[in-house]
mmCIF file of C-alpha atoms in Angstrom:
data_model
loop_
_atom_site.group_PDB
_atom_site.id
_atom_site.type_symbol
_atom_site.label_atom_id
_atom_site.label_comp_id
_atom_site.label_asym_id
_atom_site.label_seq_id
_atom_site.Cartn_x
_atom_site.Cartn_y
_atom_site.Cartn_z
ATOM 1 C CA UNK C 1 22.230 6.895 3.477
ATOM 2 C CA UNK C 2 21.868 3.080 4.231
ATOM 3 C CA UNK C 3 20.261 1.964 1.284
ATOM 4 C CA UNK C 4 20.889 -1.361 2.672
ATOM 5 C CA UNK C 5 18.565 -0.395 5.619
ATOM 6 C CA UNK C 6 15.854 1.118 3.030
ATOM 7 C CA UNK C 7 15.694 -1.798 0.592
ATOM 8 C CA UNK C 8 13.375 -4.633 0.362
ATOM 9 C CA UNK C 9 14.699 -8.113 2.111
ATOM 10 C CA UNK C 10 15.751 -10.337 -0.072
ATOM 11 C CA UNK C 11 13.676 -13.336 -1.304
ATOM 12 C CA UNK C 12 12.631 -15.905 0.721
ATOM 13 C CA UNK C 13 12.710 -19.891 -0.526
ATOM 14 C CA UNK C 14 9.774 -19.210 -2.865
ATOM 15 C CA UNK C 15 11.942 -18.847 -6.175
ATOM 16 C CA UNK C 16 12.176 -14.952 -7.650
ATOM 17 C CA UNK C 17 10.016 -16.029 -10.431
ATOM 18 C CA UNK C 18 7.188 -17.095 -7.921
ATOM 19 C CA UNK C 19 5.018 -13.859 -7.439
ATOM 20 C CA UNK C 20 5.294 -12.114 -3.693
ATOM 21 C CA UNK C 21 1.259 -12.013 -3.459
ATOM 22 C CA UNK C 22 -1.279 -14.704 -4.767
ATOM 23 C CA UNK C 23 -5.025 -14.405 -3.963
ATOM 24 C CA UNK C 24 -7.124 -17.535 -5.067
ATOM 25 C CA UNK C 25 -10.638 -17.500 -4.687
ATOM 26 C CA UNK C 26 -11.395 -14.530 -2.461
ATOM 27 C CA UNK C 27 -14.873 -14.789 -0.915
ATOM 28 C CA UNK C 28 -16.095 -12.216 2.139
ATOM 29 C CA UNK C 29 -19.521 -12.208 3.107
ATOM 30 C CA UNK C 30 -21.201 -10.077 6.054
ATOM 31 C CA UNK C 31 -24.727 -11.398 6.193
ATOM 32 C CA UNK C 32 -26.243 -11.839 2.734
ATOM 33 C CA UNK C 33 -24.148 -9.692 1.199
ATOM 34 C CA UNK C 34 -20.880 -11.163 -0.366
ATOM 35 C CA UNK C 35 -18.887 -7.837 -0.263
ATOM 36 C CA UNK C 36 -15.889 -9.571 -2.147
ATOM 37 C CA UNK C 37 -17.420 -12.647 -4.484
ATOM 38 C CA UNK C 38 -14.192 -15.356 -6.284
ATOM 39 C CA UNK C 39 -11.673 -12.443 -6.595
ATOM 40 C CA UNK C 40 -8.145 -14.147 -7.540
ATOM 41 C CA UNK C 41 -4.873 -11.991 -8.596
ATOM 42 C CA UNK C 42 -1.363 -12.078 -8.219
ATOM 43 C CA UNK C 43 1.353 -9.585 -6.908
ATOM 44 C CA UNK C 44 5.337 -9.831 -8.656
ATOM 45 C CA UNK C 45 7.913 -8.607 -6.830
ATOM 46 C CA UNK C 46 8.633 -5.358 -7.218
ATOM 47 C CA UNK C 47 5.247 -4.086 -9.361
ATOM 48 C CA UNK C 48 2.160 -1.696 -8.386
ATOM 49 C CA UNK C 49 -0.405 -3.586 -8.533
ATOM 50 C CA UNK C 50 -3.663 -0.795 -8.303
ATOM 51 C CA UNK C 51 -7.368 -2.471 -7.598
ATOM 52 C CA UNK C 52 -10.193 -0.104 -8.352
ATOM 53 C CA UNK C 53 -13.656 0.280 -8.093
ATOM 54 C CA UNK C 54 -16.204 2.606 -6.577
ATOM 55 C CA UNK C 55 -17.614 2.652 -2.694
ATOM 56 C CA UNK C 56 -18.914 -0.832 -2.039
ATOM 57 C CA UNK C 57 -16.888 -3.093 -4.627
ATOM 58 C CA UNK C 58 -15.089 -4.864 -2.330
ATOM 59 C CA UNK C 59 -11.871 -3.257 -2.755
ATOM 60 C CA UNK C 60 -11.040 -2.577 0.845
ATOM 61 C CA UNK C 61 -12.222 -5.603 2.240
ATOM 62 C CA UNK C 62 -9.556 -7.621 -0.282
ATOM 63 C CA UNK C 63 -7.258 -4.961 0.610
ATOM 64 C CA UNK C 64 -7.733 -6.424 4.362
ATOM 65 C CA UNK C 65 -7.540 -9.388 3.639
ATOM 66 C CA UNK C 66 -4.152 -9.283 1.602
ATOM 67 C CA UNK C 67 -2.980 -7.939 4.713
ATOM 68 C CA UNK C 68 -4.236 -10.618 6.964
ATOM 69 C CA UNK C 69 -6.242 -8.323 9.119
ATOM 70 C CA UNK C 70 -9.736 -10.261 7.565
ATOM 71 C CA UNK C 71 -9.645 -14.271 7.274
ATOM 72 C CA UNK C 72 -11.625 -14.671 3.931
ATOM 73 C CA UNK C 73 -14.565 -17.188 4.303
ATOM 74 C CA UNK C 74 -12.584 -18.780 1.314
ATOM 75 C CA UNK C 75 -10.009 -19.097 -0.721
ATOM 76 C CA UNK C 76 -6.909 -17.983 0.449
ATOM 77 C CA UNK C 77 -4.101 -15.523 0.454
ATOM 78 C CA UNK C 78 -0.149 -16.351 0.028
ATOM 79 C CA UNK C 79 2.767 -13.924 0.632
ATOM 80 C CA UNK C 80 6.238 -15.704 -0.340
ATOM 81 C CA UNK C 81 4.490 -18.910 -0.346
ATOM 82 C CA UNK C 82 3.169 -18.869 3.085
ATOM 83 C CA UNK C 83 -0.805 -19.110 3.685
ATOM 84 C CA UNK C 84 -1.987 -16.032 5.977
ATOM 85 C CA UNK C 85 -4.713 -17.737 7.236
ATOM 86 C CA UNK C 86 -2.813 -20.397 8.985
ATOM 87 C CA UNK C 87 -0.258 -18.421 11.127
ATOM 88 C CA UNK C 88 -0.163 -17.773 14.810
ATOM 89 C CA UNK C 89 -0.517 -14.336 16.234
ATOM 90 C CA UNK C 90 3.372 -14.398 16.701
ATOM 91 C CA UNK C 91 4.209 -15.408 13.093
ATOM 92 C CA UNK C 92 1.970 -12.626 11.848
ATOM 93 C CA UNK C 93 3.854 -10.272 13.797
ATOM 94 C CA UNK C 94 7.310 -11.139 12.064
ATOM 95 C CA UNK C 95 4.924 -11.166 8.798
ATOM 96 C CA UNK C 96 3.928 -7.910 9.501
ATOM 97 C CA UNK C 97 7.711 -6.556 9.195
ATOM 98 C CA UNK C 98 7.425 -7.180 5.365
ATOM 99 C CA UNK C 99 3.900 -6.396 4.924
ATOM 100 C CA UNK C 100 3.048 -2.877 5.233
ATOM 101 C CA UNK C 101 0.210 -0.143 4.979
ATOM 102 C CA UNK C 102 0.032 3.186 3.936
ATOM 103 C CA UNK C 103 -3.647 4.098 5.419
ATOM 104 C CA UNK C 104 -6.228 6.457 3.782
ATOM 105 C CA UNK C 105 -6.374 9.037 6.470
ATOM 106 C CA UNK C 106 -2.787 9.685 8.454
ATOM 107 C CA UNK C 107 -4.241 12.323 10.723
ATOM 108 C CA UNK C 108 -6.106 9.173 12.825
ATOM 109 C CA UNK C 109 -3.234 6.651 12.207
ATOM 110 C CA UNK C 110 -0.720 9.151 13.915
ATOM 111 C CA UNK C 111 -1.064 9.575 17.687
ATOM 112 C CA UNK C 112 -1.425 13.478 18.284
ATOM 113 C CA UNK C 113 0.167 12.929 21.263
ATOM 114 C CA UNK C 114 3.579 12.086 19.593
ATOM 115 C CA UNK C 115 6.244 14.279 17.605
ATOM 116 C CA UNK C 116 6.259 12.393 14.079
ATOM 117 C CA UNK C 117 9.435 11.031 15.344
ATOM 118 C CA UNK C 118 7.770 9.337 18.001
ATOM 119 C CA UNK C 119 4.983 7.549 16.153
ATOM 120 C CA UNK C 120 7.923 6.627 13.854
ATOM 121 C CA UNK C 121 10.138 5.457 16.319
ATOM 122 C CA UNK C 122 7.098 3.533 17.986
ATOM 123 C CA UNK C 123 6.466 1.346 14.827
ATOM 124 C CA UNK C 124 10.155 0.427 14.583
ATOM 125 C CA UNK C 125 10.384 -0.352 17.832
ATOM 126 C CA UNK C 126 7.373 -3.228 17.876
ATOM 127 C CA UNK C 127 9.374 -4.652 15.129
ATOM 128 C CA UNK C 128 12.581 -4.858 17.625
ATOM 129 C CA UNK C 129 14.591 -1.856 15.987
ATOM 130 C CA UNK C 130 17.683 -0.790 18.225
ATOM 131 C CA UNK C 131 17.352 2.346 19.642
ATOM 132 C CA UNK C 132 20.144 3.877 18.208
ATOM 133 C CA UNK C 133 19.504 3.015 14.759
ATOM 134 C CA UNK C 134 15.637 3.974 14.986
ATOM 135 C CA UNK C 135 16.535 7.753 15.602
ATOM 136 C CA UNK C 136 19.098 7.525 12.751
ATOM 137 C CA UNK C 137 16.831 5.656 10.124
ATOM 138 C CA UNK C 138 13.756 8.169 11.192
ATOM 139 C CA UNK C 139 15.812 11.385 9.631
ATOM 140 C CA UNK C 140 16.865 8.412 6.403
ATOM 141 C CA UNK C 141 13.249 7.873 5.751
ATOM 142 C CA UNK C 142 12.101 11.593 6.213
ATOM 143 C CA UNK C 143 14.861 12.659 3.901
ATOM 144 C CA UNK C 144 13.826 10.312 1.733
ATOM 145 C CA UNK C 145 9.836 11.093 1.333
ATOM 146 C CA UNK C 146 10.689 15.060 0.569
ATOM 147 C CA UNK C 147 10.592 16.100 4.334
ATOM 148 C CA UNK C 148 13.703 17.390 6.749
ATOM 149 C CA UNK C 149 14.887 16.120 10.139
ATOM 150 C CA UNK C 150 13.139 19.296 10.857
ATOM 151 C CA UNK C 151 9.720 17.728 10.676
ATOM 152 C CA UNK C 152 10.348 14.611 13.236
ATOM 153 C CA UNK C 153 10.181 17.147 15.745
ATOM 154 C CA UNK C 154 6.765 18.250 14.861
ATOM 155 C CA UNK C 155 3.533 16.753 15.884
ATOM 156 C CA UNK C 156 0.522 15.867 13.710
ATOM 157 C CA UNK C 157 -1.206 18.982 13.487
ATOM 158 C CA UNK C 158 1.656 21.054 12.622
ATOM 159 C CA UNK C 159 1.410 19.165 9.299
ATOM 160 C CA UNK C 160 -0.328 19.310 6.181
ATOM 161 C CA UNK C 161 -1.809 16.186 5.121
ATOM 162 C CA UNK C 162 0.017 15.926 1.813
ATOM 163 C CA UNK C 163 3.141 16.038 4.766
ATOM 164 C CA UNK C 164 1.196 13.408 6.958
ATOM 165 C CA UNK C 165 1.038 11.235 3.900
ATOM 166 C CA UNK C 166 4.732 11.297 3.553
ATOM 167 C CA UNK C 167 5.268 10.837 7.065
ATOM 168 C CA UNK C 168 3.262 7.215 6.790
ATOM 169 C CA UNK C 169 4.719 6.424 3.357
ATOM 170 C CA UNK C 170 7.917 6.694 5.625
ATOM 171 C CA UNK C 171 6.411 4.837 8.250
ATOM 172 C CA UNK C 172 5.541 1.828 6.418
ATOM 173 C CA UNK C 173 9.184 1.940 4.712
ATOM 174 C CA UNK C 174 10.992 1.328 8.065
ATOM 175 C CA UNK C 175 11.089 -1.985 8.601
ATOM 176 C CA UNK C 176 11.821 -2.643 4.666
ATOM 177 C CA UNK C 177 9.072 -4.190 3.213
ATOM 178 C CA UNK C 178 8.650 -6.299 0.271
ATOM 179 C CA UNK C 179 5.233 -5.246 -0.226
ATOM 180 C CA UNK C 180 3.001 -2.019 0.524
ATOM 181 C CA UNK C 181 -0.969 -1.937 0.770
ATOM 182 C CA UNK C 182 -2.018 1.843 0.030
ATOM 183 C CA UNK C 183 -5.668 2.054 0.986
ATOM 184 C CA UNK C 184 -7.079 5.170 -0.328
ATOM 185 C CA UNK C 185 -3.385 6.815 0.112
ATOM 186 C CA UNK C 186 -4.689 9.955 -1.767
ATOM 187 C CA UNK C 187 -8.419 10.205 -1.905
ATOM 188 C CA UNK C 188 -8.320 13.052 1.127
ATOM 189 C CA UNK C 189 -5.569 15.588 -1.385
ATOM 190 C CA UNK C 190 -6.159 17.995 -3.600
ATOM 191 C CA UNK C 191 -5.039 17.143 -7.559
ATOM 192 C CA UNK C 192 -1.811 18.846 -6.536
ATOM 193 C CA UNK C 193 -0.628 17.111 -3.748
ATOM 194 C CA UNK C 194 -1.886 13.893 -5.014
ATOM 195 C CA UNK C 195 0.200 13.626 -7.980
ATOM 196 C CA UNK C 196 3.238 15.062 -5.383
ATOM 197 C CA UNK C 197 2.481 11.737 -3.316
ATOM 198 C CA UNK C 198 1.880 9.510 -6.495
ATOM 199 C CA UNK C 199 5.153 10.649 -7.825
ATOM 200 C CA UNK C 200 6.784 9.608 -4.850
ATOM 201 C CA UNK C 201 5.562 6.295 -4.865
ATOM 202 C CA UNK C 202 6.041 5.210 -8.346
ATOM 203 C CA UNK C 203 10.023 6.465 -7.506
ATOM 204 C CA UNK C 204 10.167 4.343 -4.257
ATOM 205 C CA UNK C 205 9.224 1.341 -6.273
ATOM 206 C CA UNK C 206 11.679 1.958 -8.891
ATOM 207 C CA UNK C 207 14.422 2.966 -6.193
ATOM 208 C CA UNK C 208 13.699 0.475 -3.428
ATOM 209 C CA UNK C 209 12.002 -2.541 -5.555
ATOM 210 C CA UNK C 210 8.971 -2.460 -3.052
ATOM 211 C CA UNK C 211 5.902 -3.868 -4.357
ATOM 212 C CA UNK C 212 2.684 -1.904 -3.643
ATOM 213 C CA UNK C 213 -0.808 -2.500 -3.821
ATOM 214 C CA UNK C 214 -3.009 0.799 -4.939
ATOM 215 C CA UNK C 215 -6.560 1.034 -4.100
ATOM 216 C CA UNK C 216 -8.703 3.371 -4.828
ATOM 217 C CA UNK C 217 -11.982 4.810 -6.373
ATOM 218 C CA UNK C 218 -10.158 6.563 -9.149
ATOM 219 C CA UNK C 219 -8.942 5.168 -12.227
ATOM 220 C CA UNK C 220 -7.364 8.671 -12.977
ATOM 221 C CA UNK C 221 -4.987 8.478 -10.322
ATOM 222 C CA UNK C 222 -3.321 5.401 -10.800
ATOM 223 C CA UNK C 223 -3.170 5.849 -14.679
ATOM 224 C CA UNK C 224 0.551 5.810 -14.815
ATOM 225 C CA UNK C 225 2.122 4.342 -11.643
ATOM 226 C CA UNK C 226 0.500 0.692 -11.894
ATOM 227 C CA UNK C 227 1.739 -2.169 -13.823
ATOM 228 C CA UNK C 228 -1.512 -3.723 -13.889
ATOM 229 C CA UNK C 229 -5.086 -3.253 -13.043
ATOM 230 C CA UNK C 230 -7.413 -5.340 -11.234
ATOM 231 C CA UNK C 231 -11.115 -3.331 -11.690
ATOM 232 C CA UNK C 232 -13.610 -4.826 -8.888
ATOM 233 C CA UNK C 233 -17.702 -3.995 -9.067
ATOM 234 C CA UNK C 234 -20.328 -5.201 -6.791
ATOM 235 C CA UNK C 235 -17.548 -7.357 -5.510
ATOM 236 C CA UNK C 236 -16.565 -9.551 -8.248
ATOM 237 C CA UNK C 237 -13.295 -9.198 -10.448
ATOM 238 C CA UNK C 238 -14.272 -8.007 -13.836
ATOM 239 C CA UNK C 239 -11.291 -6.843 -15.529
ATOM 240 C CA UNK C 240 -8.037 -7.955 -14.678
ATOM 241 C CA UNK C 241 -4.682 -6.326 -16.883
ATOM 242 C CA UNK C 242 -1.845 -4.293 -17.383
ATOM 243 C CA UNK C 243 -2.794 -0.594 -17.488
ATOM 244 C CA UNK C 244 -1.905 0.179 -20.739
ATOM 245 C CA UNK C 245 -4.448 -2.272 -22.106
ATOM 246 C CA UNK C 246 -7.171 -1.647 -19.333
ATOM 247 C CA UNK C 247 -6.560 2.193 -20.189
ATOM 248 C CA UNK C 248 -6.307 1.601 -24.184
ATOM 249 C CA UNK C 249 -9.335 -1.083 -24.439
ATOM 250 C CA UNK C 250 -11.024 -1.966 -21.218
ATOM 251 C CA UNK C 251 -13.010 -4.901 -22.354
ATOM 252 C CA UNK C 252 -15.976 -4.347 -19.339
ATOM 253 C CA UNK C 253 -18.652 -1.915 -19.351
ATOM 254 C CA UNK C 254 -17.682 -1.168 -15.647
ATOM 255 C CA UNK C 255 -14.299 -0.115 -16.640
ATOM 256 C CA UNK C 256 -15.636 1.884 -19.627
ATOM 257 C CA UNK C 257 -17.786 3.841 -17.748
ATOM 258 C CA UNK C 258 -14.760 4.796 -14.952
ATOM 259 C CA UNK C 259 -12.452 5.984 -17.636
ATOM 260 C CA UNK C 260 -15.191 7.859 -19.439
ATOM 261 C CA UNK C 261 -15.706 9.744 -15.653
ATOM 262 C CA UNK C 262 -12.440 11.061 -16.103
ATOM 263 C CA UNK C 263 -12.229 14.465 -16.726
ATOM 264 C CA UNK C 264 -9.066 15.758 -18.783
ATOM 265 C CA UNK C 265 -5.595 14.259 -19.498
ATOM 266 C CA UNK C 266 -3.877 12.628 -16.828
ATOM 267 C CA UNK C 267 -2.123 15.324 -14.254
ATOM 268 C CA UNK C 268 0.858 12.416 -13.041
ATOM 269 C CA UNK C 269 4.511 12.200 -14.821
ATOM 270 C CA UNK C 270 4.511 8.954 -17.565
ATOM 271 C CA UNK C 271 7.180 6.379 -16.612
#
């Protein structure tokens, strides 16, 4: 394999030490309603970063936002040092090759029109892939989520979605990222398939140094792949840590009351 091909690009001029991600001052409203209220966080290189909070916290609205899909009303997001908010449609698109998402539901990201190979290929190719090297890194990428060059010939339906998953986990890796927003990635498995997926993500990061951002509704299910926590409630940042201390001795009621929902041990593999 081309792990050359697979691996983030390198660094940019903003030092290694610099984090990838910084939100400062993250403010959303629609109406009256701030959905996400002075939410600030960084991303480092290379971590899993997971944001959590229930439907209506705000968590997929920053989510947006960090992509640059949503202008915040203020504050401001920075990815290697460069302000989203203040670059051209074209500049996003070369952005875009580095800034990636993994979307809650892949049976409406994927066109059922296209073999998995095709919806592949088409992302690679709006990031100016060669042709030859889009078929080749398509099988790479497959191999390398679990599935089999088999499966590029197959078409959306002929999947299961913990398969789908993997297919836009691939997806998102093709035009190697430094940085992956998973929206939801798991909310629509079953237990099984969800630690299957979570696995897999927690290796890419180790393997390929990709930095991801996790959001979801459950604490459970980023117990052991995150680095650090940020925990979000009626759209405001209450708890911000590494998971070991959010999970040991969350210091917010909020928090408290989302571990103490969790039913049983932990089904995921420790680091």
């Amino acid at each position: 394999m081309n792990t050359e091909t697979l691996t983030a690009q390198e660094a940019g001029p903003v030092p290694d030490t610099a984090p990838l991600m910084r939100a400062e001052g993250l403010v959303k409203a629609f109406g009256s309603l701030r959905a996400v209220d002075d939410v600030s966080f960084d991303v480092a290189r290379g971590e899993i970063l997971g944001i959590v909070g229930e439907s209506g916290s705000g968590k997929s609205t920053t989510g947006k936002m960090c992509l640059g899909l949503m202008k915040p009303d203020e504050g401001r997001v920075e990815f290697d040092g460069t302000d989203l908010a203040t670059q051209s449609r074209a500049q996003m698109r070369r952005l875009r090759a580095r800034l990636q998402v993994v979307p809650q539901n892949p049976q409406t990201s994927l066109n059922p029109r296209l073999t998995i190979a095709g919806s592949m290929e088409f992302n690679m190719r709006a990031h100016d892939i060669e042709a030859q090297r889009r078929k080749k890194l398509t099988v790479e990428l497959l191999e390398r989520v679990g599935l089999t060059a088999a499966h590029a010939r197959r078409y959306p339906h002929e999947m299961s979605g913990g398969q789908l998953q993997r297919v836009a986990i691939a997806r998102a890796l093709a035009t190697s990222p430094d940085l992956v927003v998973c929206d939801e990635a798991v909310s629509a498995l079953d237990k099984s398939v969800q630690a299957q997926v979570l696995n897999l993500i927690a290796d890419l990061q180790k393997d390929l140094g990709v930095a991801f951002v996790f959001i979801s509704h459950d604490l459970a299910v980023i117990e052991h792949i995150c680095d650090n926590v940020v925990v979000m409630y009626h759209g405001k940042l209450v708890e911000h840590g590494s998971a070991e201390q959010i999970w040991s001795a969350p210091s917010h009621e909020y928090t408290a009351s989302l571990l103490a929902a969790i039913p049983g041990k932990s089904l995921f593999k420790t680091a």
